Amino acid sequence: AGVAGLFAAVDPARPRTLEDVTLTVGHVDGQPMVGIVAMTGVGGRKFRILVAMDVAFHQAFLAAFRRSLVLILVTAGGAAVLAAWFGIRQGHVPLHRLSQRVREIRANRLHVRLDPRTLPVELRDLATSFNHMVGGLERGFERLSHFSSDIAHELRTPPIVTRD
């Protein structure tokens, strides 16, 4: 008469309300459980309802999901770092070539110029300015060389002394 009597006393047309509902998390016999405890009244009598569910499967699923998520994040982070490194390295190739070409210019090779047409748009002004600077250095070296030649010529040629 216990459970059958409970269901017989409940009028399905009248909704019942739960009072003092509490969510509970704990372990029963070493198994993780989650449940609710609620109070209700039926036919003037108060009843405590306890509904619990084993959540070991859910915890195992979440642990596996966490491990997978960490692996995915580490892999994606590593791939992003490698992609960024490769992209930056490829982006700097024209700058490295320009730098190598500039290192080839010496005092005896001031006639060498950079070709701005072979460079990306961002570096063309730099190459043009560099060529202008090297041209100025070349003209300065030429004047210095001519001046040195003139001084050497003057030092080798005896002065002409005239007596009046």
CSV table of C-alpha atoms in Angstrom, one decimal:
chain,number,residue,atom,x,y,z
A,1,ALA,CA,0.0,0.0,0.0
A,2,GLY,CA,3.1,2.2,0.4
A,3,VAL,CA,4.0,3.3,-3.2
A,4,ALA,CA,0.7,2.3,-4.7
A,5,GLY,CA,-1.1,4.3,-2.1
A,6,LEU,CA,1.1,7.4,-2.8
A,7,PHE,CA,0.2,7.3,-6.5
A,8,ALA,CA,-3.4,6.7,-5.8
A,9,ALA,CA,-3.6,9.7,-3.5
A,10,VAL,CA,-2.1,12.0,-6.2
A,11,ASP,CA,-4.8,13.8,-8.3
A,12,PRO,CA,-3.2,14.3,-11.7
A,13,ALA,CA,-5.5,17.2,-12.4
A,14,ARG,CA,-4.0,19.2,-9.5
A,15,PRO,CA,-0.3,20.1,-10.0
A,16,ARG,CA,1.9,19.7,-7.0
A,17,THR,CA,4.7,22.1,-6.0
A,18,LEU,CA,8.1,21.2,-4.6
A,19,GLU,CA,9.4,23.1,-1.6
A,20,ASP,CA,12.9,23.4,-0.3
A,21,VAL,CA,14.7,21.9,-3.3
A,22,THR,CA,18.4,21.4,-2.7
A,23,LEU,CA,21.0,20.2,-5.2
A,24,THR,CA,23.4,17.8,-3.7
A,25,VAL,CA,26.8,16.5,-4.9
A,26,GLY,CA,28.6,13.7,-3.1
A,27,HIS,CA,29.7,10.1,-3.1
A,28,VAL,CA,27.7,7.0,-2.3
A,29,ASP,CA,29.8,3.8,-1.9
A,30,GLY,CA,32.7,5.5,-3.6
A,31,GLN,CA,30.6,6.5,-6.7
A,32,PRO,CA,30.2,10.2,-7.5
A,33,MET,CA,26.6,11.2,-7.4
A,34,VAL,CA,24.6,14.3,-8.0
A,35,GLY,CA,21.0,14.6,-7.0
A,36,ILE,CA,18.2,16.8,-5.6
A,37,VAL,CA,16.4,16.6,-2.3
A,38,ALA,CA,12.9,18.2,-2.2
A,39,MET,CA,10.0,18.3,0.1
A,40,THR,CA,6.4,18.0,-1.1
A,41,GLY,CA,3.0,17.4,0.4
A,42,VAL,CA,0.4,14.8,-0.7
A,43,GLY,CA,-2.9,14.4,1.1
A,44,GLY,CA,-1.8,16.4,4.1
A,45,ARG,CA,1.4,14.4,4.5
A,46,LYS,CA,4.9,15.7,3.9
A,47,PHE,CA,7.4,13.6,1.9
A,48,ARG,CA,11.0,14.0,1.2
A,49,ILE,CA,12.0,13.1,-2.4
A,50,LEU,CA,15.5,12.1,-3.2
A,51,VAL,CA,16.6,11.6,-6.8
A,52,ALA,CA,20.2,10.9,-7.5
A,53,MET,CA,22.3,10.0,-10.6
A,54,ASP,CA,25.7,8.4,-11.0
A,55,VAL,CA,28.0,10.9,-12.7
A,56,ALA,CA,31.1,8.8,-13.0
A,57,PHE,CA,30.6,8.5,-16.8
A,58,HIS,CA,30.1,12.2,-17.1
A,59,GLN,CA,33.3,12.9,-15.1
A,60,ALA,CA,35.3,10.4,-17.2
A,61,PHE,CA,33.9,12.1,-20.4
A,62,LEU,CA,34.9,15.6,-19.1
A,63,ALA,CA,38.4,14.4,-18.1
A,64,ALA,CA,38.9,12.9,-21.6
A,65,PHE,CA,37.5,16.1,-23.2
A,66,ARG,CA,39.9,18.2,-21.1
A,67,ARG,CA,42.8,16.1,-22.2
A,68,SER,CA,41.7,16.3,-25.9
A,69,LEU,CA,41.2,20.1,-25.5
A,70,VAL,CA,44.7,20.6,-24.1
A,71,LEU,CA,46.2,18.5,-26.8
A,72,ILE,CA,44.3,20.4,-29.5
A,73,LEU,CA,45.3,23.8,-28.0
A,74,VAL,CA,49.0,22.8,-27.7
A,75,THR,CA,49.0,21.5,-31.3
A,76,ALA,CA,47.2,24.6,-32.6
A,77,GLY,CA,49.4,26.9,-30.7
A,78,GLY,CA,52.5,25.2,-32.0
A,79,ALA,CA,51.2,25.3,-35.5
A,80,ALA,CA,50.4,29.0,-35.1
A,81,VAL,CA,53.9,29.8,-33.9
A,82,LEU,CA,55.5,27.8,-36.8
A,83,ALA,CA,53.2,29.5,-39.3
A,84,ALA,CA,54.0,33.0,-37.8
A,85,TRP,CA,57.8,32.2,-37.9
A,86,PHE,CA,57.6,31.0,-41.5
A,87,GLY,CA,55.5,34.0,-42.5
A,88,ILE,CA,57.9,36.5,-40.9
A,89,ARG,CA,60.9,34.7,-42.3
A,90,GLN,CA,59.5,34.8,-45.8
A,91,GLY,CA,58.4,38.4,-45.4
A,92,HIS,CA,62.0,39.4,-44.5
A,93,VAL,CA,63.6,37.7,-47.5
A,94,PRO,CA,63.7,40.9,-49.6
A,95,LEU,CA,65.2,42.8,-46.7
A,96,HIS,CA,67.9,40.1,-46.3
A,97,ARG,CA,68.7,40.3,-50.0
A,98,LEU,CA,68.9,44.1,-49.8
A,99,SER,CA,71.2,43.9,-46.8
A,100,GLN,CA,73.4,41.4,-48.6
A,101,ARG,CA,73.6,43.7,-51.7
A,102,VAL,CA,74.5,46.7,-49.5
A,103,ARG,CA,77.3,44.7,-47.8
A,104,GLU,CA,78.9,44.2,-51.3
A,105,ILE,CA,79.4,47.9,-51.7
A,106,ARG,CA,82.9,49.0,-50.7
A,107,ALA,CA,85.0,52.1,-51.2
A,108,ASN,CA,86.5,50.7,-54.4
A,109,ARG,CA,83.0,49.6,-55.6
A,110,LEU,CA,81.0,52.8,-55.2
A,111,HIS,CA,79.7,52.5,-58.8
A,112,VAL,CA,77.4,49.6,-57.6
A,113,ARG,CA,73.7,50.7,-57.3
A,114,LEU,CA,70.6,49.0,-56.0
A,115,ASP,CA,67.8,48.3,-58.5
A,116,PRO,CA,64.6,49.5,-56.8
A,117,ARG,CA,62.5,47.7,-59.4
A,118,THR,CA,63.6,44.3,-58.0
A,119,LEU,CA,62.4,45.3,-54.4
A,120,PRO,CA,59.0,45.4,-52.8
A,121,VAL,CA,57.2,48.7,-52.9
A,122,GLU,CA,58.0,49.2,-49.2
A,123,LEU,CA,61.7,49.2,-49.8
A,124,ARG,CA,61.9,51.1,-53.1
A,125,ASP,CA,62.3,54.5,-51.4
A,126,LEU,CA,65.0,53.2,-49.2
A,127,ALA,CA,66.9,51.8,-52.2
A,128,THR,CA,66.5,55.1,-54.0
A,129,SER,CA,67.8,57.1,-51.0
A,130,PHE,CA,70.7,54.7,-50.6
A,131,ASN,CA,71.6,55.0,-54.3
A,132,HIS,CA,71.5,58.8,-53.9
A,133,MET,CA,73.8,58.6,-50.8
A,134,VAL,CA,76.3,56.3,-52.6
A,135,GLY,CA,76.3,58.6,-55.6
A,136,GLY,CA,77.2,61.5,-53.2
A,137,LEU,CA,80.0,59.4,-51.7
A,138,GLU,CA,81.3,58.4,-55.1
A,139,ARG,CA,81.4,62.1,-56.2
A,140,GLY,CA,83.1,63.0,-52.9
A,141,PHE,CA,85.7,60.2,-53.4
A,142,GLU,CA,86.4,61.4,-56.9
A,143,ARG,CA,86.9,65.0,-55.8
A,144,LEU,CA,89.2,63.8,-53.0
A,145,SER,CA,91.1,61.7,-55.4
A,146,HIS,CA,91.5,64.6,-57.9
A,147,PHE,CA,92.5,66.9,-55.0
A,148,SER,CA,95.1,64.3,-53.9
A,149,SER,CA,96.5,64.0,-57.4
A,150,ASP,CA,96.7,67.8,-57.8
A,151,ILE,CA,98.5,68.1,-54.5
A,152,ALA,CA,100.9,65.3,-55.4
A,153,HIS,CA,101.6,67.0,-58.8
A,154,GLU,CA,102.2,70.3,-57.1
A,155,LEU,CA,104.6,68.7,-54.6
A,156,ARG,CA,106.6,67.0,-57.4
A,157,THR,CA,106.8,70.1,-59.6
A,158,PRO,CA,109.4,72.5,-58.4
A,159,PRO,CA,108.2,76.0,-58.1
A,160,ILE,CA,109.3,78.4,-60.8
A,161,VAL,CA,111.2,81.2,-59.2
A,162,THR,CA,111.5,84.4,-61.2
A,163,ARG,CA,113.9,87.2,-60.5
A,164,ASP,CA,112.9,90.5,-61.2
